[in-house]
PDB file of C-alpha atoms and ligand atoms in Angstrom:
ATOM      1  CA  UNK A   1       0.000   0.000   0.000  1.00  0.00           C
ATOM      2  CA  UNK A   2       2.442   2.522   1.018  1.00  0.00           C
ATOM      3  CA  UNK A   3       4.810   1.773  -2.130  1.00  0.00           C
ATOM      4  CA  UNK A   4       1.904   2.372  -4.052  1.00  0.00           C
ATOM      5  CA  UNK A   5       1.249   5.407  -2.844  1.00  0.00           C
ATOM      6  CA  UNK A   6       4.703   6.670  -3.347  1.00  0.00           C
ATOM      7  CA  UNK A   7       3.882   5.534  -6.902  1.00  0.00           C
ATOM      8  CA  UNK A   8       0.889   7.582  -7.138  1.00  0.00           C
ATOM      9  CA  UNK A   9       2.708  10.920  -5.827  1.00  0.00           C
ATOM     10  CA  UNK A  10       6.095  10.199  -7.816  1.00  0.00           C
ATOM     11  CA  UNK A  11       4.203   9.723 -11.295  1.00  0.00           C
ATOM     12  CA  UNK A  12       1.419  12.818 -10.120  1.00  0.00           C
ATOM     13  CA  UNK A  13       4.358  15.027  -9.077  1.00  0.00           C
ATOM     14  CA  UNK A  14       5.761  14.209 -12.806  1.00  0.00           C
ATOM     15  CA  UNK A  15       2.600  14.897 -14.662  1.00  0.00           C
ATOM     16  CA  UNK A  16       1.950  18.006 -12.869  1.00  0.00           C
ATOM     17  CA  UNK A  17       5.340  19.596 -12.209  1.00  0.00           C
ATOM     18  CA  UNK A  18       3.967  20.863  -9.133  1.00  0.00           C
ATOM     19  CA  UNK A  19       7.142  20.402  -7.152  1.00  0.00           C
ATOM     20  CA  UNK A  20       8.816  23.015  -9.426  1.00  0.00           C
ATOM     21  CA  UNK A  21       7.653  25.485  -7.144  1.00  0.00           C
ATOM     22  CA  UNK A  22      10.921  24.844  -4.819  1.00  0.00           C
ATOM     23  CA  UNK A  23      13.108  25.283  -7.747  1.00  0.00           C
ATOM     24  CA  UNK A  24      14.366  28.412  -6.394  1.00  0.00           C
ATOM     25  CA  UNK A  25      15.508  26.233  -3.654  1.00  0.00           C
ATOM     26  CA  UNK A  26      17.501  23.493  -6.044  1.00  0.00           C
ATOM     27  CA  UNK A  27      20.565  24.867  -5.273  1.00  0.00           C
ATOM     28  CA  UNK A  28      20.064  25.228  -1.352  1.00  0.00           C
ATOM     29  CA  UNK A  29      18.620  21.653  -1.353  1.00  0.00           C
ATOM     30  CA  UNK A  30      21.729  20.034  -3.251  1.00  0.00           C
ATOM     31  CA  UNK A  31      24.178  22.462  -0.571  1.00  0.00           C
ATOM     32  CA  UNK A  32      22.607  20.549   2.544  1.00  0.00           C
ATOM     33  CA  UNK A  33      22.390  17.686   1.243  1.00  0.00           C
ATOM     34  CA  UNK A  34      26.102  17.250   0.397  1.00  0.00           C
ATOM     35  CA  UNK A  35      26.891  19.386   3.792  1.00  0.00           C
ATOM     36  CA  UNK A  36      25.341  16.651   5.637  1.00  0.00           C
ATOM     37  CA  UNK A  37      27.276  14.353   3.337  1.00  0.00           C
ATOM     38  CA  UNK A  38      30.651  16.016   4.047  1.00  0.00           C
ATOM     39  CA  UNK A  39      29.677  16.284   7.470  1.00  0.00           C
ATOM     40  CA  UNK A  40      29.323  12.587   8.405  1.00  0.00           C
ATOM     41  CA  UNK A  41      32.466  11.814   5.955  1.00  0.00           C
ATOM     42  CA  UNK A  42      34.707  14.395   8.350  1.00  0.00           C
ATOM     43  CA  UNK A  43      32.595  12.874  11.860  1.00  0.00           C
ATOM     44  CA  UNK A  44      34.141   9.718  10.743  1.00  0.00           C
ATOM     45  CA  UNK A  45      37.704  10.759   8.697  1.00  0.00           C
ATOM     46  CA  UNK A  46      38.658  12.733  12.123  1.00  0.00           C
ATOM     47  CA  UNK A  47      38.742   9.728  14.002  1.00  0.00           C
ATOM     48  CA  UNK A  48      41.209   8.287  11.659  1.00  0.00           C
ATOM     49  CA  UNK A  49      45.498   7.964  12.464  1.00  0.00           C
ATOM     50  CA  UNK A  50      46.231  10.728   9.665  1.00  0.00           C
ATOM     51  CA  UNK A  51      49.731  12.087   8.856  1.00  0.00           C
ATOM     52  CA  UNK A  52      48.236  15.697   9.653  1.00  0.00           C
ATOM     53  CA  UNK A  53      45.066  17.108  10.975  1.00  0.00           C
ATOM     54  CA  UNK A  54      43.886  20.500  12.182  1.00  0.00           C
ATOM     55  CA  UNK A  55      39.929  19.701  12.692  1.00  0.00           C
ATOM     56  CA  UNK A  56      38.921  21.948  13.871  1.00  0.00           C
ATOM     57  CA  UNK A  57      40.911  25.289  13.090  1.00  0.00           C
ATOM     58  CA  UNK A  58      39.168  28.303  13.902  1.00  0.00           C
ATOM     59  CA  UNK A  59      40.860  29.837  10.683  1.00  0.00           C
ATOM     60  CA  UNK A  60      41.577  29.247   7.020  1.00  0.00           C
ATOM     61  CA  UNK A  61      45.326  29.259   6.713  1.00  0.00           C
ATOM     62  CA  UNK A  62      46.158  28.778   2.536  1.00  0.00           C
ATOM     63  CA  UNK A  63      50.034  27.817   3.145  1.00  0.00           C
ATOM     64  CA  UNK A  64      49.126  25.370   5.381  1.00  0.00           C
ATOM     65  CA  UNK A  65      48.598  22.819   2.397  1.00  0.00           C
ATOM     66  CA  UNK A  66      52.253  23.120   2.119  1.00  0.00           C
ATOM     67  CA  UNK A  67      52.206  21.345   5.024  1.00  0.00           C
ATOM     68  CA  UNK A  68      50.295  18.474   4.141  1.00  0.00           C
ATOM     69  CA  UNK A  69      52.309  18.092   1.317  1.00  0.00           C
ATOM     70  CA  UNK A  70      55.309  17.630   3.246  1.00  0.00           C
ATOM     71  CA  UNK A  71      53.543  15.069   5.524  1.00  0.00           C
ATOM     72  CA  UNK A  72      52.701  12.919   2.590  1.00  0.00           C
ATOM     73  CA  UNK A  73      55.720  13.219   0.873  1.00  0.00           C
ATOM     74  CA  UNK A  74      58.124  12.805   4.225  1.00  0.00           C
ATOM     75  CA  UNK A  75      55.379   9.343   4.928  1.00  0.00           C
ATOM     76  CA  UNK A  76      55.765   7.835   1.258  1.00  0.00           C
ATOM     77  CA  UNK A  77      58.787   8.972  -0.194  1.00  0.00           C
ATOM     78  CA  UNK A  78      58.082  11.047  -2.666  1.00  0.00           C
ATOM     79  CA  UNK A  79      61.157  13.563  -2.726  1.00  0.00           C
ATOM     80  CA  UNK A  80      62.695  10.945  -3.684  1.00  0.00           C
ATOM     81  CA  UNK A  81      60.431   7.917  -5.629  1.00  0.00           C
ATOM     82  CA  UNK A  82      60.377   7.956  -9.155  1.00  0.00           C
ATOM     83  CA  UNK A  83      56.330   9.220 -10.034  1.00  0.00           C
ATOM     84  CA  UNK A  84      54.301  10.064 -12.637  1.00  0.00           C
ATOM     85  CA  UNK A  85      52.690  14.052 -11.338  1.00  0.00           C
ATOM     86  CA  UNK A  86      49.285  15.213 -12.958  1.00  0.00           C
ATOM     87  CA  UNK A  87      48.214  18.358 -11.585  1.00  0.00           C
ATOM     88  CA  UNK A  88      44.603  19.183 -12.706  1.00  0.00           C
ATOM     89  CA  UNK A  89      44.086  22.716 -12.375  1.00  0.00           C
ATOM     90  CA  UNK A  90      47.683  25.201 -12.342  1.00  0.00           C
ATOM     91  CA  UNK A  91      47.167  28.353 -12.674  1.00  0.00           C
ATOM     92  CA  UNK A  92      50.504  30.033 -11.988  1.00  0.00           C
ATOM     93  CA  UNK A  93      51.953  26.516 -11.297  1.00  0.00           C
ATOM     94  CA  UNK A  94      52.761  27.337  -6.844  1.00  0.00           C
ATOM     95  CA  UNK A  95      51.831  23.705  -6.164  1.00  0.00           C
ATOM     96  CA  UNK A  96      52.843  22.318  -9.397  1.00  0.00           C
ATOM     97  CA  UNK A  97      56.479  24.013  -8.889  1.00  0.00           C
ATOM     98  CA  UNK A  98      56.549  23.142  -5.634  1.00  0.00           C
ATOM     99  CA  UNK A  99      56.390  19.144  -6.607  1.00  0.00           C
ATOM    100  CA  UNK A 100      58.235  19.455  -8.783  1.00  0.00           C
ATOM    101  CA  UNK A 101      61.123  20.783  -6.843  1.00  0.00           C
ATOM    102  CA  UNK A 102      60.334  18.397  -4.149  1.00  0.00           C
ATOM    103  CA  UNK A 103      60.859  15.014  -6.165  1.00  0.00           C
ATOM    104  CA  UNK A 104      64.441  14.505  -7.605  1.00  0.00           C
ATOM    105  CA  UNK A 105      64.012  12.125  -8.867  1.00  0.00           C
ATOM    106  CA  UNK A 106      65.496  11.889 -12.745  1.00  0.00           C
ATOM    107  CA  UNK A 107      62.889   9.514 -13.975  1.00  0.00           C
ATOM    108  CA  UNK A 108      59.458  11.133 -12.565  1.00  0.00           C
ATOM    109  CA  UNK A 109      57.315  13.188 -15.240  1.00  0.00           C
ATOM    110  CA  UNK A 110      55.583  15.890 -14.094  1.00  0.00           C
ATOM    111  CA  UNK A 111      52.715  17.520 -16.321  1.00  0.00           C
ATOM    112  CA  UNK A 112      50.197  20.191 -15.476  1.00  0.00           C
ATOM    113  CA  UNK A 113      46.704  20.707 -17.306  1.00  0.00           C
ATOM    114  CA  UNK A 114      45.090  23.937 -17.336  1.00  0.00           C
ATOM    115  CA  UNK A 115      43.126  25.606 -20.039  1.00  0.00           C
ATOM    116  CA  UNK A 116      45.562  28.810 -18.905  1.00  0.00           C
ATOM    117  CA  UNK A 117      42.416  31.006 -20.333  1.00  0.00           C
ATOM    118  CA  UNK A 118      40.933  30.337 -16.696  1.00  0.00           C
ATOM    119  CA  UNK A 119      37.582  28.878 -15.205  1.00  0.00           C
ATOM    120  CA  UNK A 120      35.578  27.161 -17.528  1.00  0.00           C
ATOM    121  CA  UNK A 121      32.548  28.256 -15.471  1.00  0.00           C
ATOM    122  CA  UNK A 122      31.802  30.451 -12.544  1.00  0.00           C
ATOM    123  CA  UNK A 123      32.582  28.728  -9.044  1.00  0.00           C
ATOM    124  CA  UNK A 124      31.649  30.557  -5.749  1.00  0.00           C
ATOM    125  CA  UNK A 125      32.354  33.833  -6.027  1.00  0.00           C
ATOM    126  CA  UNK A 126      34.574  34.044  -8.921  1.00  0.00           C
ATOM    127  CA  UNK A 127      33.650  33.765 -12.251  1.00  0.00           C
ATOM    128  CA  UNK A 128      34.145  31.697 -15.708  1.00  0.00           C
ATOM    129  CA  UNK A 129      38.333  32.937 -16.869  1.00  0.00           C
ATOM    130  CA  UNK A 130      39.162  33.850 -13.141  1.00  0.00           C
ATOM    131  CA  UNK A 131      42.488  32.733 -12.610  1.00  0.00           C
ATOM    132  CA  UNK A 132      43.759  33.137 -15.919  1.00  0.00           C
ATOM    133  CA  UNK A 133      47.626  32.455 -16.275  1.00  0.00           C
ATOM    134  CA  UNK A 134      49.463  32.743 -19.634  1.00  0.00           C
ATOM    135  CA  UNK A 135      51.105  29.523 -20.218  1.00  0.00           C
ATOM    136  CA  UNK A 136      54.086  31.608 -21.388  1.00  0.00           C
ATOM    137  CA  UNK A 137      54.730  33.362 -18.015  1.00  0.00           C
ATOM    138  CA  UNK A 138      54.989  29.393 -16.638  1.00  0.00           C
ATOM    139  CA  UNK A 139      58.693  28.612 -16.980  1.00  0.00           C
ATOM    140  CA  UNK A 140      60.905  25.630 -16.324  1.00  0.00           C
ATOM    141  CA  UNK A 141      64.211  24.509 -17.061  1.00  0.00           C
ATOM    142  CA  UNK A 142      63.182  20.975 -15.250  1.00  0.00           C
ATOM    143  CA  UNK A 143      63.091  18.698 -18.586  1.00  0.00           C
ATOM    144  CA  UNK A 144      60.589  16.512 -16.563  1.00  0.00           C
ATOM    145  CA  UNK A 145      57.798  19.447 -16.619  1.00  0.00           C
ATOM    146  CA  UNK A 146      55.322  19.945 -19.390  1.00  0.00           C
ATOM    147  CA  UNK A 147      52.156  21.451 -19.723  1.00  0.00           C
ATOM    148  CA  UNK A 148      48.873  20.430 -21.894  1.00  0.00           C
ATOM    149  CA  UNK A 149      46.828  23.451 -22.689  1.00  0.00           C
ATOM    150  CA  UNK A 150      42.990  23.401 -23.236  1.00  0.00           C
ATOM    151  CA  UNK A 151      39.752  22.006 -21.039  1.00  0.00           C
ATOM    152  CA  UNK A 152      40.507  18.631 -19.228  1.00  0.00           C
ATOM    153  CA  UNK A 153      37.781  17.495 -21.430  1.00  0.00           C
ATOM    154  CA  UNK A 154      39.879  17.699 -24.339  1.00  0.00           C
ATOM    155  CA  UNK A 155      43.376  17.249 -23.380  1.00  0.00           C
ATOM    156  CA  UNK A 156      42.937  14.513 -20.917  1.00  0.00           C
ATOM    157  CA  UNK A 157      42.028  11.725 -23.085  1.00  0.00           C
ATOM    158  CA  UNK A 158      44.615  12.405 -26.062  1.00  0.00           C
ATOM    159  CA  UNK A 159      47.323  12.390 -23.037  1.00  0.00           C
ATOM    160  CA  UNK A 160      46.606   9.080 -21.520  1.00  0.00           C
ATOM    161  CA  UNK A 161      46.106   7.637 -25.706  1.00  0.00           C
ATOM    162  CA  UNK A 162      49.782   8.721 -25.598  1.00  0.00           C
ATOM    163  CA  UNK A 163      50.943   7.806 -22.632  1.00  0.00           C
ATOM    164  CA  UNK A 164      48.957   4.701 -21.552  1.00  0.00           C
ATOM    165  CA  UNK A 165      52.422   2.744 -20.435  1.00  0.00           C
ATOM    166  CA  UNK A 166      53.485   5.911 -18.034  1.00  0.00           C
ATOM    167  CA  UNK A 167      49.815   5.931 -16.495  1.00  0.00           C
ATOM    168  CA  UNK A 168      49.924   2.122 -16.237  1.00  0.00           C
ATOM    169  CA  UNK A 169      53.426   1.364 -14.526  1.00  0.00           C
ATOM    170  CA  UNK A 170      54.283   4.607 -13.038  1.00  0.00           C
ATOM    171  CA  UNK A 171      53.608   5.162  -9.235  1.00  0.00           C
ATOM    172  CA  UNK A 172      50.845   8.590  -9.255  1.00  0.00           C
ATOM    173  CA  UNK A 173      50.342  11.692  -7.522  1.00  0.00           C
ATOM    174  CA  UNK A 174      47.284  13.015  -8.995  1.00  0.00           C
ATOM    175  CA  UNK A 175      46.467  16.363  -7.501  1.00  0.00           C
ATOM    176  CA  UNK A 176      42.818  17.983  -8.017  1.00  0.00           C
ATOM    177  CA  UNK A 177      42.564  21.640  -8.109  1.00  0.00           C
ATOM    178  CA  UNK A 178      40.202  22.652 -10.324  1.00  0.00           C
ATOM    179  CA  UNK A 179      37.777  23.994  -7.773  1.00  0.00           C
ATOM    180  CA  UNK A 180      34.838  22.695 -10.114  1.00  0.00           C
ATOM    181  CA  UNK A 181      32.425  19.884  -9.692  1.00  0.00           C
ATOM    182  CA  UNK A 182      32.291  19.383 -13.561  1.00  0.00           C
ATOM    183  CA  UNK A 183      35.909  19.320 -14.104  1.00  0.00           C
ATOM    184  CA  UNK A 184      36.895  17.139 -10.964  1.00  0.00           C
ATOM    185  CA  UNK A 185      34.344  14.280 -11.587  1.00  0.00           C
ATOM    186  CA  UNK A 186      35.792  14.127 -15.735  1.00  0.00           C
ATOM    187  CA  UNK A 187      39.238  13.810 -14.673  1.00  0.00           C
ATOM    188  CA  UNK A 188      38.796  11.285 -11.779  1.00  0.00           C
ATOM    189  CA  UNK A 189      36.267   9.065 -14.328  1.00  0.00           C
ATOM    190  CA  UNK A 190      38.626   9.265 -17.224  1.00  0.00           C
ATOM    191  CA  UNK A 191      41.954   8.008 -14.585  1.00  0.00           C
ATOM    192  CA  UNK A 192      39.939   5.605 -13.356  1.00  0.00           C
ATOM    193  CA  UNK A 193      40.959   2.311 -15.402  1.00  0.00           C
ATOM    194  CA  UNK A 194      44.536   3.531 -14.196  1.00  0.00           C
ATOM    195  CA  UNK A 195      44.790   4.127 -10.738  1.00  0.00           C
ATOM    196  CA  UNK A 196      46.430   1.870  -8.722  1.00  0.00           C
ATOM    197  CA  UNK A 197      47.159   0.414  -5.090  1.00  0.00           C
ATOM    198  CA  UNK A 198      49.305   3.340  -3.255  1.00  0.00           C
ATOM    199  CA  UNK A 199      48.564   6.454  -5.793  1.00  0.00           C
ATOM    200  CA  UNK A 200      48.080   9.205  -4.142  1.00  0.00           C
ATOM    201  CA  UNK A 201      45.140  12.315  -4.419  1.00  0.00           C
ATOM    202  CA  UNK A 202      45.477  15.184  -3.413  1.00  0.00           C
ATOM    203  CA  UNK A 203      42.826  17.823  -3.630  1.00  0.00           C
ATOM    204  CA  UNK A 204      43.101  21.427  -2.914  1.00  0.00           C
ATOM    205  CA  UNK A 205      39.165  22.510  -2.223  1.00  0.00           C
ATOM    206  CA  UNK A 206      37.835  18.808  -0.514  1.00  0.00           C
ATOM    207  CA  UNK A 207      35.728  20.463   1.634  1.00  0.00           C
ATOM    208  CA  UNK A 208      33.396  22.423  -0.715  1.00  0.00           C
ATOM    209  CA  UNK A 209      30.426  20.434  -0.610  1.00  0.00           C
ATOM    210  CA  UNK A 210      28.780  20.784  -3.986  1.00  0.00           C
ATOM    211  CA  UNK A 211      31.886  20.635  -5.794  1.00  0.00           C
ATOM    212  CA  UNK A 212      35.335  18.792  -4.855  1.00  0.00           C
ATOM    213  CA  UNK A 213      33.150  16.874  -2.024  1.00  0.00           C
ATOM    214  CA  UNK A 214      30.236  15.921  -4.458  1.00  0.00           C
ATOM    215  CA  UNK A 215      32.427  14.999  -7.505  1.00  0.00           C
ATOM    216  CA  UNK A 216      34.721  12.536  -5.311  1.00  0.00           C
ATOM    217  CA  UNK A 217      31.867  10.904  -3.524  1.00  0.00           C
ATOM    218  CA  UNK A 218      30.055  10.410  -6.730  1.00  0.00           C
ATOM    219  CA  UNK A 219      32.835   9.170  -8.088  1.00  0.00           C
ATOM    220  CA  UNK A 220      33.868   6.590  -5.031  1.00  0.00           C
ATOM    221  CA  UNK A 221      30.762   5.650  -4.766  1.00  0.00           C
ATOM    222  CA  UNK A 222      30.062   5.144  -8.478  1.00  0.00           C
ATOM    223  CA  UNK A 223      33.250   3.348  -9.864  1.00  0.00           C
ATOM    224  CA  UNK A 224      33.501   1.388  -6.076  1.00  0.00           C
ATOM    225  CA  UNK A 225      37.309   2.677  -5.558  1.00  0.00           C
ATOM    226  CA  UNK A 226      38.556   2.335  -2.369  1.00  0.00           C
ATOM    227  CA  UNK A 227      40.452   5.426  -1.165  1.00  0.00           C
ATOM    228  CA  UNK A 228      41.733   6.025   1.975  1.00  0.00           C
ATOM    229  CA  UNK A 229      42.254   9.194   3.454  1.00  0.00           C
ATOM    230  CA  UNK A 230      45.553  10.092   4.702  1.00  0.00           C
ATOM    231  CA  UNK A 231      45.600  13.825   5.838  1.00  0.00           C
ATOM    232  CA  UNK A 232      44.179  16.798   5.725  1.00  0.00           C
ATOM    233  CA  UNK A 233      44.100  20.613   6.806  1.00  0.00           C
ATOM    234  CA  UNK A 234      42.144  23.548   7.089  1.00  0.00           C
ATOM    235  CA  UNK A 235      39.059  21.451   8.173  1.00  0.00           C
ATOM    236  CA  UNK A 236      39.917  19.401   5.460  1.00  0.00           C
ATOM    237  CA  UNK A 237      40.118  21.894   3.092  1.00  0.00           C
ATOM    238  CA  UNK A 238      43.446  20.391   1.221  1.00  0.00           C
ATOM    239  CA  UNK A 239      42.799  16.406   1.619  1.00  0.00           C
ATOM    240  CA  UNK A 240      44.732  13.817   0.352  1.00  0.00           C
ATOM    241  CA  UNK A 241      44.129  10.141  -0.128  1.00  0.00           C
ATOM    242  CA  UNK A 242      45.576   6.534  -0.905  1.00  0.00           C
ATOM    243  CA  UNK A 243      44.451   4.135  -3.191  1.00  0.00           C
ATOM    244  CA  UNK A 244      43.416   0.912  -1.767  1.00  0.00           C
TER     245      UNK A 244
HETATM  246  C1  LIG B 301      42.618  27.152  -8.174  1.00  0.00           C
HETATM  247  S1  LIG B 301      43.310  27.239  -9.762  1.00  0.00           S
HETATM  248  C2  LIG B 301      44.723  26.230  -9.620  1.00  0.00           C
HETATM  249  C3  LIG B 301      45.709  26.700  -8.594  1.00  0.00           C
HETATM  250  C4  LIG B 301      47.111  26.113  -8.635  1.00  0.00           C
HETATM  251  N1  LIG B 301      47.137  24.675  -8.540  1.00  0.00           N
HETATM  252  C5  LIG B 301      47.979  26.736  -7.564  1.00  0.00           C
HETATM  253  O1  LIG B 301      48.597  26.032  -6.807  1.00  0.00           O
HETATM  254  O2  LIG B 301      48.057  27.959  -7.507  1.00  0.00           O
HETATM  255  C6  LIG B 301      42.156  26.313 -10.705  1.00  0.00           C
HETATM  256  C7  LIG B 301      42.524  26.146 -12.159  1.00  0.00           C
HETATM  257  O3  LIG B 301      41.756  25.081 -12.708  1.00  0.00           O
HETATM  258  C8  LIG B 301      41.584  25.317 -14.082  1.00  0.00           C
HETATM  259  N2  LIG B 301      40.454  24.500 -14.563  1.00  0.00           N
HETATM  260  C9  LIG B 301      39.295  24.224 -13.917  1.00  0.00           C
HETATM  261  N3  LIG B 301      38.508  23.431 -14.675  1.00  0.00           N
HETATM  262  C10 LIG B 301      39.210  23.174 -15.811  1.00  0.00           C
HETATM  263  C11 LIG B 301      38.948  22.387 -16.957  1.00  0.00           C
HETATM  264  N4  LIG B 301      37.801  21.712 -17.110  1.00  0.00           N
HETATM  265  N5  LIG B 301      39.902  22.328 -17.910  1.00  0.00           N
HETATM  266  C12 LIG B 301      41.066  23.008 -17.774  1.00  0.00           C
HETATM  267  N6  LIG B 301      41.366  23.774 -16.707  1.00  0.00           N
HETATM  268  C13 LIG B 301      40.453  23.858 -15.735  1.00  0.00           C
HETATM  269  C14 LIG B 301      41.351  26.815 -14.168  1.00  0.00           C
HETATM  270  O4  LIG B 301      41.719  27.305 -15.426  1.00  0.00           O
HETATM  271  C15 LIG B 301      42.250  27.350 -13.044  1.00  0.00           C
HETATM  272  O5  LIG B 301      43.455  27.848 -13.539  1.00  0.00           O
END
């Protein structure tokens, strides 16, 4: 009876669209919905043995992701491990530069995709092109750094026809910091078939429910990858995770 009553409403709800009177509320509805989400993911992650963790920090302190980054780095090795860097989102290349003068080692590849033309669509408060950086003011002498210009959507899956033995064999840091929902749920998807047991994620804006938050636990729950998480600051701002 009552499952055929929740027929009657879903399929009278349909016909006569009378729910679209909350659409003004869509967006509120989706942001408490994945706040609650994130909420019960950080009640549980906090409980965790992490490398570093500040929850909860009164303040939003931006260097501090520097710190996690040494914390993962000092716990697996990566100054020093030979790796295969993706950085999804880099701007004027701080955290990509700073990898890349982390890890010595000879035989890691580092590349960074950006469009460089900016946001492909408005996030928070800034809007589609914020954060535009010229490729040409990005500069590196490093012969393991290169950059792929143009949407994610585009350049992502020419780069892994290319380079499917790198992505396959290499040991990964893949770090996510392309702010959008969009954009982090396409690149995550497409790496999918080659993430393995012990890459690493980072991501620069976890916490932001209906974006970094919603695209990763989409994705985890959709593709059924185990990641664990590892660290994180700034309420868990900047997280980063292990592949399982
Ligand atoms: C927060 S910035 C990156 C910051 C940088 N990692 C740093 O450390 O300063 C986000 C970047 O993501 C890029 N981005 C977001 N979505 C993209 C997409 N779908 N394709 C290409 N670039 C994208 C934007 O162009 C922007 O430069």
């Amino acid at each position: 009876m009552k499952l055929k009553l929740i027929k009657f409403f879903k399929d009278f709800f349909l016909w006569t669209g009378i729910l679209q009177v909350l659409s003004p509320f869509n967006r509120l509805f989706l942001f408490i919905r994945n706040f609650n989400a994130l909420r019960n993911w950080v009640s549980r992650a906090k409980h965790n043995s992490l490398l570093i963790n500040d929850f909860y920090s009164w303040k939003r302190d931006y260097p501090k992701r520097y710190l996690l980054y040494e914390a993962v780095a000092d716990a697996h090795q990566l100054d020093r491990k030979e790796l295969l860097y993706l950085e999804f989102g880099v701007a004027s290349g701080s955290s990509f530069f700073w990898w890349l003068k982390k890890n010595t080692n000879p035989a890691s590849v580092f590349r960074g995709f950006d469009t460089f033309e900016g946001l492909p669509e408005d996030w928070g408060g800034f809007k589609k092109g914020a954060m535009a950086f010229s490729l040409g003011e990005l500069h590196s002498d490093d012969p393991r750094a290169g950059f792929e210009k143009g949407i994610f959507q585009n350049s992502l899956n020419p780069f892994i026809e290319n380079n499917i033995n790198l992505l396959r064999k290499k040991p990964k840091l893949i770090h996510m910091d392309a702010d959008l929902f969009s954009s982090t749920l396409f690149v995550l998807s497409q790496l999918y078939p080659f993430l393995n047991k012990g890459d690493i994620i980072l991501f620069d804006e976890f916490n932001v429910a209906n974006h970094e938050f919603f695209a990763w636990q989409i994705f985890v729950d959709s593709f059924y990858v185990n990641m664990r998480v590892i660290g994180g600051v700034n309420n868990f701002y900047q997280t980063a995770f292990i592949v399982e």
